[in-house]
C-alpha cells in the first residue's frame, strides 16, 4: 500500500527573482578585494616562508628530542608547581585588584551612567590607552621600577586589565535593559543610584562572566610576563631555555597545561551556573 | 490634584496633542481611552515630564510639577528582576534619600525598609518580600511596581497601560487595586487603558482622545465607539 503524499497537492507559488542591487554588489567586491589585498600585504610583511620551515625541520626535531622525556624528578616538579602557583596568584590579583578602577571607568565610559559627554570621551580615551599598551610593556616598565619578581607582573596585569575590563563592562552597561533605570529615574533617583539599583544588578551575571573570562586570560598572560622577569612559571621556562634544559622546560609546559585546563574548567562551570541563575 | 492645562506636544511637523485640559482630583481614578496614535500615551508622558511640551503647564496641588510628585507605573513593569521584591519597593524612596544611605540596598535605613514592607502589605505581597522580583507572576510584579509607587509618597500616580501585558484575572486585580488605592490613600490616578470595559468598571471618570483632542470627558459608562475608527478594525476587547 502506498501512502498518499500531500506534497504534490500543496499549493505552490513561484519565487520572485531577487531584486538586483548593483551598488551593494560592487561594495561587496571592493570589500573582498581589500581583505585579499590586506592578506597579501601581511603575508609579505611577516616573511612567511614554507621553504624555511621545511628546511629547518632538523632543528625542531633536535629540540624535541632533547625535551622528551620531560624531567619529572621531584625537585623539578616541586619548582614547577610552585612557579605555576605564583603564576596563578599573579593572574588572580591582576584581575581582582583591577575591579575598582575598571568599575569606576566603566560607569564613566557608559552613556547611561556618565555624568557628561566630556567625561565619557576622557574615560573612553583612558581605557583605549590602557588597552593599547601591551601588558608585557607595562611589565618591563614596572620591572625597572620595583625590580624582578611577581609584583611587577601583578601591576602590569592590573593596568592592562583595567583597560580591557573597563571597556567590556562599559559596553555591557550600555546594553543593559533601560526600563528599570527609567523607572528609578522617574522616581527621582540620581545617576549613581540608578547605576547601583537598576543597571548593575540587571547585568551582574554578565559582569561576573566577563571578570572570570579575564581571569582566565590573565593567568595565561602572566605566563608571558614571567618571560620578561615578572616571576612565576614563565620565568622558569625562560630560565630552562637559556640553560638548554629542554626536558625541564617540557615539565614546566606540562604543568602549565594542567593549570590552564583547571582554570578554564572552573571558570566555565562558574559562568554556566551564573547563566542558569540569571 | 493633577492639573494639565492647555498641553500641546509636537513631534517634528506633526501636532500630537492640541491644547489638552485635564484635571484629576485626589481620590479619583481617571481612565484615558483612545485608539493607537490618538495621543493618550503622549499625554501621560507630557504629564510625567518625559515628553517635551510646546505649550501648557502641569501642576500638582497647585504647584509646578516636580519629579517626586508623580509616580509612574509602566506597561512592561520595569522592575529589577534579579533584586528582591523588598529592594525593588525600597527603590521608590531613592529620590528622598541621601546617596550615603542609598548607594546599595544594605544602606537603606530601617524606617525605609519597614515602610516598604507596609507598602507591600498594602498590595498583598508582604509574604514575597525576600523573593526575587523575576520569580513573581506578571500581575504580582505589577503590584510590586504599585507598592514602589506608593513608597515614593507621590500624590499622583500615572499608569501607562498598566494591565496590557496581563491576563484578564490579573488585569482585574491590578485595576481594582489602583481604584481602591486612589480612594483610600486619596491619590490622583491617571491610567491610560485599552480596555473600555475595565475603565467602565473601575474608573471614576473617563476621558477619550482622538487625533490629539479630547472628544469625551465624563461618566465612565458613556459609549466609547466614537473613539475608534472602525469597530471591525479595533482590537479592544
XYZ file of C-alpha atoms in Angstrom:
515
model
C 0.000 0.000 0.000
C 1.384 3.448 -0.828
C 0.805 6.377 1.443
C -0.736 9.421 -0.187
C 1.726 12.292 -0.488
C 0.490 15.698 0.392
C 3.440 17.474 -1.185
C 2.041 17.181 -4.702
C -1.279 18.654 -3.542
C 0.139 21.559 -1.521
C -0.317 24.954 -3.175
C 2.782 26.490 -4.690
C 3.812 29.986 -5.685
C 6.729 30.912 -7.960
C 9.584 32.568 -6.033
C 10.123 36.050 -7.498
C 13.698 36.855 -8.613
C 15.765 38.710 -6.025
C 15.889 42.440 -6.715
C 19.244 43.469 -8.230
C 21.351 45.737 -6.047
C 24.356 46.704 -8.193
C 25.680 49.163 -5.594
C 25.680 46.518 -2.843
C 27.327 44.002 -5.183
C 30.061 46.491 -6.089
C 30.676 47.258 -2.404
C 30.886 43.524 -1.717
C 33.534 43.067 -4.417
C 35.502 46.079 -3.165
C 35.402 44.732 0.416
C 36.530 41.273 -0.761
C 39.355 42.888 -2.761
C 40.504 44.866 0.303
C 40.509 41.754 2.503
C 42.537 39.777 -0.060
C 44.931 42.721 -0.532
C 45.450 43.023 3.234
C 46.272 39.315 3.455
C 48.801 39.554 0.613
C 50.492 42.500 2.333
C 50.505 40.628 5.661
C 51.990 37.529 4.016
C 54.805 39.597 2.556
C 55.428 41.723 5.664
C 55.656 38.725 8.004
C 58.182 36.993 5.704
C 56.254 33.727 5.673
C 58.383 31.061 4.018
C 57.219 27.465 3.956
C 60.607 26.584 2.416
C 62.478 27.782 5.508
C 60.077 25.841 7.725
C 60.692 22.592 5.808
C 64.449 23.188 5.618
C 64.695 23.748 9.357
C 62.827 20.632 10.485
C 66.010 19.051 11.857
C 66.428 21.903 14.346
C 62.903 21.366 15.659
C 63.433 17.615 15.813
C 66.627 18.063 17.845
C 64.857 20.470 20.181
C 62.016 17.994 20.739
C 64.409 15.072 21.145
C 66.184 16.897 23.961
C 62.883 17.850 25.593
C 61.395 14.341 25.581
C 61.077 12.699 28.025
C 60.297 15.558 30.422
C 62.289 15.763 33.655
C 59.763 14.566 36.244
C 62.182 14.494 39.176
C 60.579 15.609 42.466
C 62.739 18.730 42.708
C 61.840 19.943 39.194
C 58.174 19.084 39.688
C 58.078 20.915 43.030
C 59.714 24.010 41.487
C 57.305 23.807 38.587
C 54.184 23.562 40.772
C 55.421 26.408 42.997
C 56.036 28.525 39.877
C 52.603 27.646 38.491
C 51.005 28.737 41.769
C 52.816 32.076 41.613
C 51.534 32.470 38.049
C 48.023 31.720 39.291
C 48.325 34.287 42.101
C 49.627 36.922 39.650
C 46.605 36.274 37.422
C 44.229 36.332 40.389
C 45.474 39.599 41.888
C 45.924 41.153 38.452
C 42.205 40.548 37.934
C 40.691 41.353 41.328
C 42.815 44.433 42.053
C 41.660 45.918 38.748
C 37.966 45.687 39.717
C 37.542 49.097 41.445
C 39.219 51.110 38.671
C 37.504 49.055 35.952
C 34.095 49.638 37.537
C 34.676 53.358 38.036
C 35.896 53.828 34.459
C 33.097 51.632 33.078
C 30.498 53.837 34.798
C 32.154 56.952 33.379
C 32.503 55.391 29.931
C 28.912 54.154 29.553
C 26.380 56.563 28.041
C 23.713 55.528 30.526
C 25.798 56.448 33.574
C 28.388 59.036 32.547
C 27.830 62.483 34.078
C 28.922 64.455 30.979
C 29.946 63.863 27.345
C 33.440 65.235 28.025
C 33.971 62.768 30.876
C 32.640 59.958 28.657
C 35.228 60.795 25.978
C 38.048 61.118 28.526
C 37.171 57.771 30.154
C 36.942 56.045 26.761
C 40.323 57.572 25.813
C 41.974 56.349 29.009
C 40.533 52.849 28.537
C 41.806 52.780 24.940
C 45.281 53.835 26.093
C 45.461 51.163 28.827
C 44.250 48.567 26.328
C 46.647 49.659 23.611
C 49.760 49.278 25.802
C 50.528 45.534 25.956
C 50.846 44.009 29.421
C 54.412 42.944 28.559
C 55.361 46.602 28.051
C 53.757 47.510 31.397
C 55.722 44.634 32.964
C 59.030 45.916 31.554
C 58.249 49.393 32.904
C 57.371 48.080 36.372
C 60.392 45.739 36.456
C 62.612 48.818 36.090
C 60.690 50.441 38.952
C 60.322 47.635 41.511
C 62.793 45.001 40.269
C 62.304 41.407 39.078
C 59.591 39.168 40.576
C 55.838 38.659 40.637
C 54.965 42.144 41.927
C 55.656 43.966 38.625
C 53.631 41.224 36.925
C 50.616 41.986 39.106
C 50.965 45.731 38.451
C 51.259 45.155 34.699
C 48.177 42.965 34.599
C 46.169 45.429 36.684
C 46.989 48.303 34.304
C 46.194 46.405 31.125
C 43.179 44.642 32.593
C 41.574 47.919 33.691
C 41.625 48.956 30.022
C 40.099 45.736 28.735
C 37.624 45.000 31.529
C 36.561 48.646 31.830
C 35.631 48.688 28.151
C 33.835 45.323 28.270
C 31.868 46.380 31.361
C 31.027 49.793 29.879
C 29.575 48.124 26.800
C 27.634 45.662 28.940
C 26.154 48.604 30.879
C 25.221 50.308 27.614
C 23.405 47.146 26.502
C 21.522 46.776 29.822
C 17.727 46.909 29.747
C 16.986 50.646 30.129
C 13.465 50.100 31.503
C 14.248 49.659 35.246
C 16.638 52.618 35.038
C 13.895 54.752 33.513
C 11.541 53.732 36.315
C 14.027 54.757 39.026
C 14.947 57.970 37.242
C 11.280 58.908 37.148
C 11.105 58.191 40.900
C 13.764 60.841 41.440
C 16.848 58.609 41.711
C 20.204 60.172 40.832
C 22.757 58.835 38.357
C 24.730 56.736 40.873
C 21.546 55.419 42.485
C 20.230 54.371 39.072
C 23.527 52.637 38.329
C 23.666 50.767 41.623
C 19.960 49.891 41.921
C 18.940 49.247 38.310
C 21.769 48.917 35.779
C 24.410 46.995 37.739
C 22.031 44.399 39.250
C 20.479 43.828 35.819
C 23.819 42.866 34.291
C 25.603 41.297 37.277
C 25.860 37.811 35.693
C 27.363 39.269 32.520
C 29.837 41.375 34.529
C 30.954 38.379 36.588
C 31.163 36.241 33.447
C 33.484 38.809 31.854
C 35.516 39.001 35.064
C 36.048 35.228 35.023
C 36.949 35.334 31.341
C 39.554 37.991 32.095
C 40.902 35.911 34.988
C 41.320 33.050 32.549
C 43.153 35.319 30.073
C 45.257 36.939 32.814
C 46.555 33.604 34.110
C 47.762 32.866 30.578
C 49.172 36.391 30.206
C 51.071 36.108 33.479
C 52.997 33.203 31.914
C 54.300 35.512 29.212
C 55.087 38.182 31.799
C 57.320 35.629 33.530
C 59.441 35.529 30.374
C 60.358 39.201 30.879
C 61.266 38.735 34.523
C 57.905 39.122 36.219
C 58.120 35.819 38.115
C 56.007 32.682 38.009
C 56.405 29.630 35.842
C 57.097 31.757 32.746
C 60.316 32.807 34.437
C 61.243 29.116 34.972
C 60.502 28.299 31.319
C 62.728 31.141 30.194
C 65.474 30.007 32.557
C 65.279 26.394 31.280
C 65.582 27.568 27.661
C 68.591 29.754 28.424
C 70.321 26.872 30.254
C 69.427 24.403 27.432
C 67.462 22.257 29.936
C 64.695 21.468 27.480
C 63.478 18.406 29.444
C 62.793 20.717 32.415
C 61.159 23.219 30.063
C 58.774 20.475 28.882
C 57.897 19.632 32.504
C 57.030 23.284 33.141
C 54.936 23.404 29.974
C 53.012 20.271 31.037
C 52.301 21.826 34.445
C 51.145 24.989 32.660
C 48.818 22.863 30.556
C 47.245 21.381 33.695
C 46.923 24.846 35.259
C 45.264 26.330 32.168
C 42.832 23.428 31.817
C 41.838 23.628 35.506
C 41.326 27.426 35.397
C 39.369 27.120 32.157
C 37.097 24.386 33.531
C 36.445 26.136 36.861
C 35.730 29.419 35.087
C 33.380 27.688 32.614
C 31.476 25.941 35.420
C 31.011 29.172 37.382
C 29.914 31.050 34.238
C 27.404 28.315 33.424
C 25.966 28.410 36.937
C 25.695 32.193 36.782
C 23.947 31.926 33.442
C 21.409 29.451 34.794
C 20.669 31.645 37.823
C 20.211 34.816 35.742
C -4.819 67.222 42.420
C -3.167 66.902 38.998
C -3.973 69.656 36.514
C -2.885 69.648 32.878
C -3.640 72.987 31.274
C -3.534 73.696 27.527
C -0.955 70.952 26.899
C 0.380 70.834 23.336
C 3.007 68.437 22.013
C 4.569 68.491 18.556
C 6.802 65.776 17.081
C 8.623 67.125 14.034
C 5.968 68.861 11.910
C 3.090 66.842 13.426
C 0.904 68.136 16.249
C 0.273 65.183 18.552
C -1.677 66.996 21.273
C -3.719 70.162 20.736
C -4.274 72.216 23.895
C -5.428 69.475 26.263
C -7.060 70.424 29.583
C -7.460 67.613 32.106
C -7.699 67.566 35.870
C -7.576 64.529 38.144
C -8.838 65.120 41.657
C -7.342 63.473 44.729
C -9.155 60.200 45.353
C -10.107 59.863 41.680
C -9.126 57.257 39.084
C -9.301 58.811 35.624
C -9.135 56.457 32.644
C -7.820 57.785 29.331
C -9.018 55.836 26.296
C -8.340 56.191 22.597
C -7.188 54.336 19.519
C -3.496 53.763 18.794
C -1.922 57.078 17.814
C -4.642 59.172 19.442
C -2.086 60.782 21.785
C -3.038 59.173 25.091
C 0.449 57.849 25.940
C 1.950 61.168 24.841
C -0.450 62.905 27.221
C 0.766 60.719 30.081
C 4.414 61.253 29.104
C 3.843 65.008 28.944
C 2.281 64.918 32.410
C 5.301 62.987 33.694
C 7.774 65.365 32.068
C 9.045 62.644 29.723
C 7.723 64.284 26.534
C 8.640 67.887 25.719
C 5.601 70.144 25.545
C 5.329 73.073 23.151
C 2.740 74.762 25.368
C 0.838 74.281 28.600
C 1.520 73.641 32.260
C 1.405 70.662 34.607
C 0.695 71.349 38.248
C 0.292 69.111 41.273
C -1.730 70.535 44.151
C -1.328 73.982 42.621
C 2.488 73.845 42.337
C 4.545 73.305 39.190
C 5.154 69.587 38.827
C 8.325 68.132 40.398
C 9.611 64.612 39.606
C 8.900 63.391 43.122
C 5.246 64.475 42.877
C 4.451 61.855 40.269
C 4.933 58.101 40.476
C 4.910 56.128 37.230
C 3.643 52.625 36.521
C 4.590 51.144 33.164
C 3.084 48.546 30.869
C 6.264 46.454 30.931
C 6.525 46.844 34.734
C 10.244 47.782 34.797
C 11.325 46.004 37.977
C 14.906 44.864 38.531
C 14.200 41.170 38.140
C 17.339 39.955 39.948
C 16.726 42.091 43.036
C 14.398 41.104 45.849
C 10.822 42.352 45.898
C 11.640 44.399 49.022
C 14.692 46.061 47.410
C 12.580 46.976 44.394
C 9.991 48.639 46.606
C 12.687 50.443 48.629
C 13.903 51.953 45.338
C 10.745 54.072 45.380
C 12.333 56.085 48.206
C 15.598 56.821 46.352
C 14.528 60.335 45.409
C 14.343 61.440 49.052
C 17.372 59.563 50.417
C 20.940 60.890 50.536
C 23.447 58.883 48.493
C 25.295 57.659 51.595
C 22.112 55.953 52.821
C 21.060 54.543 49.467
C 24.053 53.570 47.331
C 23.425 49.869 47.962
C 20.345 48.172 49.472
C 22.234 47.279 52.668
C 22.488 51.005 53.470
C 18.722 51.654 53.377
C 17.583 52.929 56.793
C 15.365 50.568 58.793
C 12.461 53.027 58.515
C 12.646 52.861 54.715
C 12.612 49.064 54.746
C 9.713 48.952 57.192
C 7.713 51.440 55.152
C 8.423 49.324 52.071
C 7.054 46.288 53.934
C 3.896 48.245 54.756
C 3.516 49.171 51.064
C 3.981 45.530 50.095
C 1.381 44.539 52.649
C -0.936 47.117 51.098
C -0.741 45.289 47.746
C -0.957 41.863 49.399
C 2.611 40.742 48.766
C 4.381 41.132 52.113
C 4.943 37.365 52.202
C 7.036 37.576 48.994
C 9.368 40.350 50.286
C 12.576 38.340 50.014
C 11.805 36.575 46.734
C 13.493 37.729 43.553
C 11.162 40.022 41.613
C 11.699 37.958 38.463
C 10.128 34.891 40.095
C 6.722 36.597 40.518
C 3.872 36.402 38.013
C 3.156 39.394 35.777
C 0.229 40.534 37.909
C 2.255 40.232 41.108
C 5.130 42.173 39.535
C 2.746 44.971 38.579
C 1.508 45.030 42.192
C 5.140 45.355 43.344
C 5.503 48.290 40.935
C 2.416 49.832 42.570
C 3.977 49.292 46.010
C 7.125 51.049 44.755
C 4.958 53.929 43.539
C 3.280 54.099 46.977
C 6.700 54.160 48.658
C 7.549 57.203 46.560
C 4.820 59.015 48.573
C 3.755 60.878 45.439
C 0.253 62.386 45.464
C -0.175 61.459 41.782
C 0.182 58.086 40.048
C 0.380 57.881 36.258
C -0.151 54.397 34.854
C 0.703 53.763 31.183
C -1.358 50.773 30.030
C -0.716 49.030 33.366
C -2.696 45.901 32.503
C -1.959 45.444 28.790
C 0.655 42.763 29.463
C -1.523 40.873 31.969
C -4.107 38.108 31.700
C -7.739 39.139 32.369
C -7.801 37.988 36.009
C -4.539 39.763 36.866
C -5.732 42.845 34.962
C -8.892 42.956 37.103
C -6.839 42.642 40.286
C -4.438 45.428 39.324
C -7.184 47.838 38.224
C -9.212 47.088 41.361
C -6.112 47.759 43.460
C -5.402 51.078 41.706
C -9.036 52.177 42.174
C -9.017 51.158 45.834
C -5.704 52.946 46.492
C -6.899 56.105 44.746
C -9.890 56.260 47.112
C -8.274 55.013 50.308
C -4.971 56.909 50.002
C -6.512 59.997 48.405
C -4.282 59.719 45.331
C -4.932 61.234 41.917
C -4.540 58.314 39.492
C -4.485 58.751 35.718
C -4.439 55.444 33.817
C -4.105 55.051 30.070
C -6.125 51.971 29.152
C -7.003 49.911 26.114
C -9.895 48.115 27.832
C -13.148 50.150 27.857
C -14.907 47.518 29.971
C -12.284 47.795 32.752
C -12.443 51.573 32.526
C -16.234 51.438 32.949
C -15.965 49.226 35.995
C -13.102 50.836 37.905
C -12.650 54.458 36.770
C -14.499 57.375 38.327
C -14.246 59.343 35.125
C -13.306 58.685 31.536
C -11.507 60.897 29.034
C -11.439 59.895 25.350
C -8.844 61.165 22.907
C -8.974 61.206 19.135
C -6.294 62.815 16.929
C -4.781 64.584 19.910
C -8.025 66.189 21.075
C -10.399 65.359 23.922
C -13.676 64.144 22.433
C -15.172 62.543 25.560
C -14.974 63.581 29.189
C -17.233 62.415 31.944
C -19.168 59.401 33.142
C -17.243 56.123 32.581
C -20.465 54.448 31.446
C -20.781 56.556 28.294
C -20.343 54.847 24.897
C -16.790 54.951 23.546
C -17.366 53.700 19.983
C -16.644 57.130 18.532
C -13.035 56.908 19.804
C -12.158 54.109 17.445
C -12.068 54.453 13.649
C -13.956 51.233 12.952
C -15.435 48.531 15.176
C -14.280 45.963 12.627
C -10.655 47.050 12.896
C -10.384 47.883 16.581
C -8.521 45.443 18.765
C -10.052 46.356 22.097
C -11.906 43.622 23.999
